[in-house]
PDB file of C-alpha atoms in Angstrom:
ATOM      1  CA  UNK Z   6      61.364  -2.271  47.986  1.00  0.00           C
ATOM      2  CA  UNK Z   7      64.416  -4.009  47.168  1.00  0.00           C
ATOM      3  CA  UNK Z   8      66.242  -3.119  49.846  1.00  0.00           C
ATOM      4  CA  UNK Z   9      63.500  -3.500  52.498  1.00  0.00           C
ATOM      5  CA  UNK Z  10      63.830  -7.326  51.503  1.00  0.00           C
ATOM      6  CA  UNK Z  11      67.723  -7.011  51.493  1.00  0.00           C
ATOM      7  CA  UNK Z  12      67.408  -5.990  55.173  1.00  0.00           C
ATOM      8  CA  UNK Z  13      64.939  -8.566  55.981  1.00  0.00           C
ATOM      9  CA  UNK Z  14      67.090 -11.559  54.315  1.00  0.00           C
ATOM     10  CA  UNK Z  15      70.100 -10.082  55.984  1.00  0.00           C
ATOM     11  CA  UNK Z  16      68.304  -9.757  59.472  1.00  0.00           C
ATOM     12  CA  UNK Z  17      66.981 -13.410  59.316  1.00  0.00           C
ATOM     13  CA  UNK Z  18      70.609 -14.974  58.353  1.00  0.00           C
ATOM     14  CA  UNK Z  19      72.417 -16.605  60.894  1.00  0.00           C
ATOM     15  CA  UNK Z  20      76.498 -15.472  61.876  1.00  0.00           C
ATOM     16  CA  UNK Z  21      77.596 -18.117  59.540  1.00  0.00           C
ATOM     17  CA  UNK Z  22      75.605 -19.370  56.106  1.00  0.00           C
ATOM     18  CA  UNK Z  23      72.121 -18.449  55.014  1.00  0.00           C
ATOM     19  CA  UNK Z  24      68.955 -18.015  56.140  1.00  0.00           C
ATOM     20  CA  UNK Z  25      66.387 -21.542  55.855  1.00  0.00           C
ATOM     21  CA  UNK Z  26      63.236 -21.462  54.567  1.00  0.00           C
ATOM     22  CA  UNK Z  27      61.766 -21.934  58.573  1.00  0.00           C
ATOM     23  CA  UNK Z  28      63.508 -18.268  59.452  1.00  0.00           C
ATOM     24  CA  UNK Z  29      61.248 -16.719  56.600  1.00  0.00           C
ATOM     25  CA  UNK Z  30      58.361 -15.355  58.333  1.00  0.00           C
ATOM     26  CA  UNK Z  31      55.642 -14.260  56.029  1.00  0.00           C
ATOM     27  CA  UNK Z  32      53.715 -11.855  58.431  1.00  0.00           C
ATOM     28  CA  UNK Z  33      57.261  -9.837  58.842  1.00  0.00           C
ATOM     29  CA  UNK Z  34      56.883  -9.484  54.462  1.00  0.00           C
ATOM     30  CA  UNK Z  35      53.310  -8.896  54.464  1.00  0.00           C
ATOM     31  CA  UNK Z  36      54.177  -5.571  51.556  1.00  0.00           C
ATOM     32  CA  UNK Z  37      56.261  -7.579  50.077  1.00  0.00           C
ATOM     33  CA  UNK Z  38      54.010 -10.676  49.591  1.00  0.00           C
ATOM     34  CA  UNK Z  39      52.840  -9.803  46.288  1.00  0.00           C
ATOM     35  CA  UNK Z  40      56.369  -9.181  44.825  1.00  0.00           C
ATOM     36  CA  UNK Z  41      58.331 -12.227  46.333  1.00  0.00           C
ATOM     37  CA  UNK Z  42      58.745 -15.642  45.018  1.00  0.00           C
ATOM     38  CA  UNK Z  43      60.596 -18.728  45.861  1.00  0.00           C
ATOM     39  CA  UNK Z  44      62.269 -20.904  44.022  1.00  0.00           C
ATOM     40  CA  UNK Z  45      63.481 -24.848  44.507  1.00  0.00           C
ATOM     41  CA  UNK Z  46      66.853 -26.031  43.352  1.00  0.00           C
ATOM     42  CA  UNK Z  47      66.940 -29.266  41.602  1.00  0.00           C
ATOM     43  CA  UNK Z  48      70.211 -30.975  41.339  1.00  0.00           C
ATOM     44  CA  UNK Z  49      70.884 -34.022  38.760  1.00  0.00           C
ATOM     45  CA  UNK Z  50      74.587 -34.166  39.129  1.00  0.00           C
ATOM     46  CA  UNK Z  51      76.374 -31.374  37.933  1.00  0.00           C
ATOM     47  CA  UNK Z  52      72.891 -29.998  35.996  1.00  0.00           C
ATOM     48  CA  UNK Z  53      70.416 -27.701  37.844  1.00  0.00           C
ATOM     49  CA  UNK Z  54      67.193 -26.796  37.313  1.00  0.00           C
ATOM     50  CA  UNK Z  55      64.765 -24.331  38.952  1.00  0.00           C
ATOM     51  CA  UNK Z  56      60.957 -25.200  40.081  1.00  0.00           C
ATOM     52  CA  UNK Z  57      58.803 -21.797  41.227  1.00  0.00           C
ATOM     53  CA  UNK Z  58      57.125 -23.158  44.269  1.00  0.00           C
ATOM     54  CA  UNK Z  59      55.458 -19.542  44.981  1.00  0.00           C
ATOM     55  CA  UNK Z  60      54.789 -16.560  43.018  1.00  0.00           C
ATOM     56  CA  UNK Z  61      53.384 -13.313  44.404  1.00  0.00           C
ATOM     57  CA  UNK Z  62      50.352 -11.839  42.797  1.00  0.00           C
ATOM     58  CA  UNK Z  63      52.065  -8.804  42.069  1.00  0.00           C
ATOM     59  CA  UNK Z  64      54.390 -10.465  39.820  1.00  0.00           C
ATOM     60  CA  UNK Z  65      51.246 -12.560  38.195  1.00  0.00           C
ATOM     61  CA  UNK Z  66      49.613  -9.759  37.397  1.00  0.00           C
ATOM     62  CA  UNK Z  67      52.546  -8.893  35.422  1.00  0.00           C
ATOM     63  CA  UNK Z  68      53.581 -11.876  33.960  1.00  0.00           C
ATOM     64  CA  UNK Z  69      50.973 -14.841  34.338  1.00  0.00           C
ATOM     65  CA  UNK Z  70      50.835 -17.426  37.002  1.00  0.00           C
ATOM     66  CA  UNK Z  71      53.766 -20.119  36.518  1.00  0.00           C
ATOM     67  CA  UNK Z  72      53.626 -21.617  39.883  1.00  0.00           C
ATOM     68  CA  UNK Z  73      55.096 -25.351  39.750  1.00  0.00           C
ATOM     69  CA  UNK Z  74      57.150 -24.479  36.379  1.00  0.00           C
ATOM     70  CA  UNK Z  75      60.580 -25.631  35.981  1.00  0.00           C
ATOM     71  CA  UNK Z  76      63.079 -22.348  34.406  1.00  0.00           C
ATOM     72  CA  UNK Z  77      63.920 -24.901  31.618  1.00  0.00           C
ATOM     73  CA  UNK Z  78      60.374 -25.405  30.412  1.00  0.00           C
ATOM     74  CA  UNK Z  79      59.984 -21.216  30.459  1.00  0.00           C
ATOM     75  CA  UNK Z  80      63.642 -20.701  29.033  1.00  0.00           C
ATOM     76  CA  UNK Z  81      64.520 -23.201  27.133  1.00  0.00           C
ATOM     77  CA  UNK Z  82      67.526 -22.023  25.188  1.00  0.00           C
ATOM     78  CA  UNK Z  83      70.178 -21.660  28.063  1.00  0.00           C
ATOM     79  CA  UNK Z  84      72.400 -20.113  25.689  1.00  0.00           C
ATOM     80  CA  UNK Z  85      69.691 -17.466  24.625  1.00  0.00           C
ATOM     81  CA  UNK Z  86      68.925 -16.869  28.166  1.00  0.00           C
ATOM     82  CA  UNK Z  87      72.860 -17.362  29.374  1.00  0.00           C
ATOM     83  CA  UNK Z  88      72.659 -14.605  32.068  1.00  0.00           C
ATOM     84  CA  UNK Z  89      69.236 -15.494  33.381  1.00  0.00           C
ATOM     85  CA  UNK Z  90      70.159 -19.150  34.196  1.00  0.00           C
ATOM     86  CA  UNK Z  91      73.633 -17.817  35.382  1.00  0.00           C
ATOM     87  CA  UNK Z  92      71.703 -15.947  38.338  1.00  0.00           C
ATOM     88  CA  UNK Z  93      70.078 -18.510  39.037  1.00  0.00           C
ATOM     89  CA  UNK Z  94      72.981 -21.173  39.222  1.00  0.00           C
ATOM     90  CA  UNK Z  95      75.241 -17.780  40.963  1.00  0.00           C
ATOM     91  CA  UNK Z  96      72.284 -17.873  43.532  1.00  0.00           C
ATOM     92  CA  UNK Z  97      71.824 -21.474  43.800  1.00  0.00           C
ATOM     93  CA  UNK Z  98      75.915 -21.000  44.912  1.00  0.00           C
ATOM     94  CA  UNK Z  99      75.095 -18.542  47.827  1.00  0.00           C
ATOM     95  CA  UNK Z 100      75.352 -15.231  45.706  1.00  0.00           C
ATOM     96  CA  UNK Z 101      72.761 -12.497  46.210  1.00  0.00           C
ATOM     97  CA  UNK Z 102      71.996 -11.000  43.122  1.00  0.00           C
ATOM     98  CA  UNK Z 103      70.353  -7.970  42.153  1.00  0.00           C
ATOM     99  CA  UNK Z 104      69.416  -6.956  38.886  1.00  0.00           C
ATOM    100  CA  UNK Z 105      67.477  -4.393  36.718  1.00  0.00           C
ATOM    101  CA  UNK Z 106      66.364  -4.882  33.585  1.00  0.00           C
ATOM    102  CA  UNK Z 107      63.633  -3.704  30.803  1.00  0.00           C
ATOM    103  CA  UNK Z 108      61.590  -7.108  29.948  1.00  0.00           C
ATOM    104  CA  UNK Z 109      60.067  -7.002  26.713  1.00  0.00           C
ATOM    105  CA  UNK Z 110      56.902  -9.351  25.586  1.00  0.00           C
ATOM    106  CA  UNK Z 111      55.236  -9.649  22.101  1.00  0.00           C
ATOM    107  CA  UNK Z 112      51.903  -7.519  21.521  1.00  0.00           C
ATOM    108  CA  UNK Z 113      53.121  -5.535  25.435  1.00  0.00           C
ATOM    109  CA  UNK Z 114      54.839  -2.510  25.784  1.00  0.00           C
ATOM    110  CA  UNK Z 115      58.094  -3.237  28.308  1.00  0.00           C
ATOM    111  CA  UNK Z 116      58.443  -3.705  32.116  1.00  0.00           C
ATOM    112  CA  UNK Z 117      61.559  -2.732  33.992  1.00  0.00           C
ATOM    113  CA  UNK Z 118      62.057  -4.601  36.504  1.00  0.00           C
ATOM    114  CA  UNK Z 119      64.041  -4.847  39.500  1.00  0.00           C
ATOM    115  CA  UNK Z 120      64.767  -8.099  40.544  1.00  0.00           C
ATOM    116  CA  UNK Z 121      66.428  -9.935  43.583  1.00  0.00           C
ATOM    117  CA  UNK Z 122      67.312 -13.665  43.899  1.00  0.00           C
ATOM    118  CA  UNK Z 123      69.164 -14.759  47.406  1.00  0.00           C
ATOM    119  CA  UNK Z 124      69.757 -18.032  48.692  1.00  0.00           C
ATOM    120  CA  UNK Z 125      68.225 -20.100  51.490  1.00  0.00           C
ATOM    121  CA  UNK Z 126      69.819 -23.231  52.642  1.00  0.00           C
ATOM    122  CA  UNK Z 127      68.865 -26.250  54.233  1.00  0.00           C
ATOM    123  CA  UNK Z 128      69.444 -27.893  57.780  1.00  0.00           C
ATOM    124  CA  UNK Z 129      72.986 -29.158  56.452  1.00  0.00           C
ATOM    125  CA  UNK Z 130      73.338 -25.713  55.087  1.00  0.00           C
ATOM    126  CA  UNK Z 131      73.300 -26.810  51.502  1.00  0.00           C
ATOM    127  CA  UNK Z 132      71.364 -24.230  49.312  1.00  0.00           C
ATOM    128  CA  UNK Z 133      68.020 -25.896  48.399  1.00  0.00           C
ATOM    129  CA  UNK Z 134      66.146 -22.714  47.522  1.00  0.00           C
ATOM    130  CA  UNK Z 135      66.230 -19.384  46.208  1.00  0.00           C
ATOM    131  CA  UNK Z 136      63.619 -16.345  47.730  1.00  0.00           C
ATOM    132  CA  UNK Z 137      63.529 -13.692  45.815  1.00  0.00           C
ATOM    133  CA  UNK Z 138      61.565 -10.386  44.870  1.00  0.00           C
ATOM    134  CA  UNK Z 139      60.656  -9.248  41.429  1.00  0.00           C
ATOM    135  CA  UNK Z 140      59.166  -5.749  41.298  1.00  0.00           C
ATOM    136  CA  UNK Z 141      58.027  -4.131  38.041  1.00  0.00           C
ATOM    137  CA  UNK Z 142      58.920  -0.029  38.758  1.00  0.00           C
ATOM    138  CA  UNK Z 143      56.542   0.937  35.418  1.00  0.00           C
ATOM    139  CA  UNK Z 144      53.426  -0.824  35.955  1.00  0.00           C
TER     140      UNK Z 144
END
């Protein structure tokens, strides 16, 4: 799944930057839908913050719906959660990251996970938003 989207993000992106947010085309994603989710970047000077504008139902059925939630209301503790935020902020720079990892919830048994994040930039090519996909392999 993961690289299906890799392909797709690749094959959208112009010679030079990153894809925008127009060049997604849902109906080219449609078995990925459930699994992707984009992301806004907010900047306040030098501090960023992350807003989930859309999240699959694949991933809600996993993890709850947190459409229109900012990463520092679900992750408070940036030091706790120093290598989450620091793939987000990497992404938010124009690095594609990929990732798997074993998520583990109170009173659940664990998810692994294998996670994407890549960048999508505006008209002046600054990166505005992150697309990614978030697939849970044991569920």
């Amino acid at each position: 799944m993961g690289r299906a989207f890799l392909d797709y993000w690749h094959a959208i992106a112009p010679d030079k930057g990153f894809p925008r947010r127009s060049d997604v085309q849902p109906e080219q994603l449609r078995s990925l839908l459930p699994y992707i989710f984009m992301v806004d970047v907010l900047r306040d000077g030098e501090d960023l913050d992350f807003r989930f504008r859309l999240i699959g139902t694949g991933i809600m059925r996993v993890e709850g719906e947190h459409t229109g939630l900012l990463l520092s209301e679900m992750f408070p503790d940036r030091k706790a959660y120093c290598v989450l935020w620091q793939q987000y902020r990497d992404a938010a720079a124009g690095q594609i990251w990929v990732r798997h990892e074993t998520l583990r919830w109170q009173n659940r048994g664990h998810v692994s996970y294998e996670v994407i994040l890549a960048p999508l930039q505006d008209e002046q090519g600054e990166v505005t938003m992150l697309i990614g996909i978030a697939h849970a392999q044991d569920v």
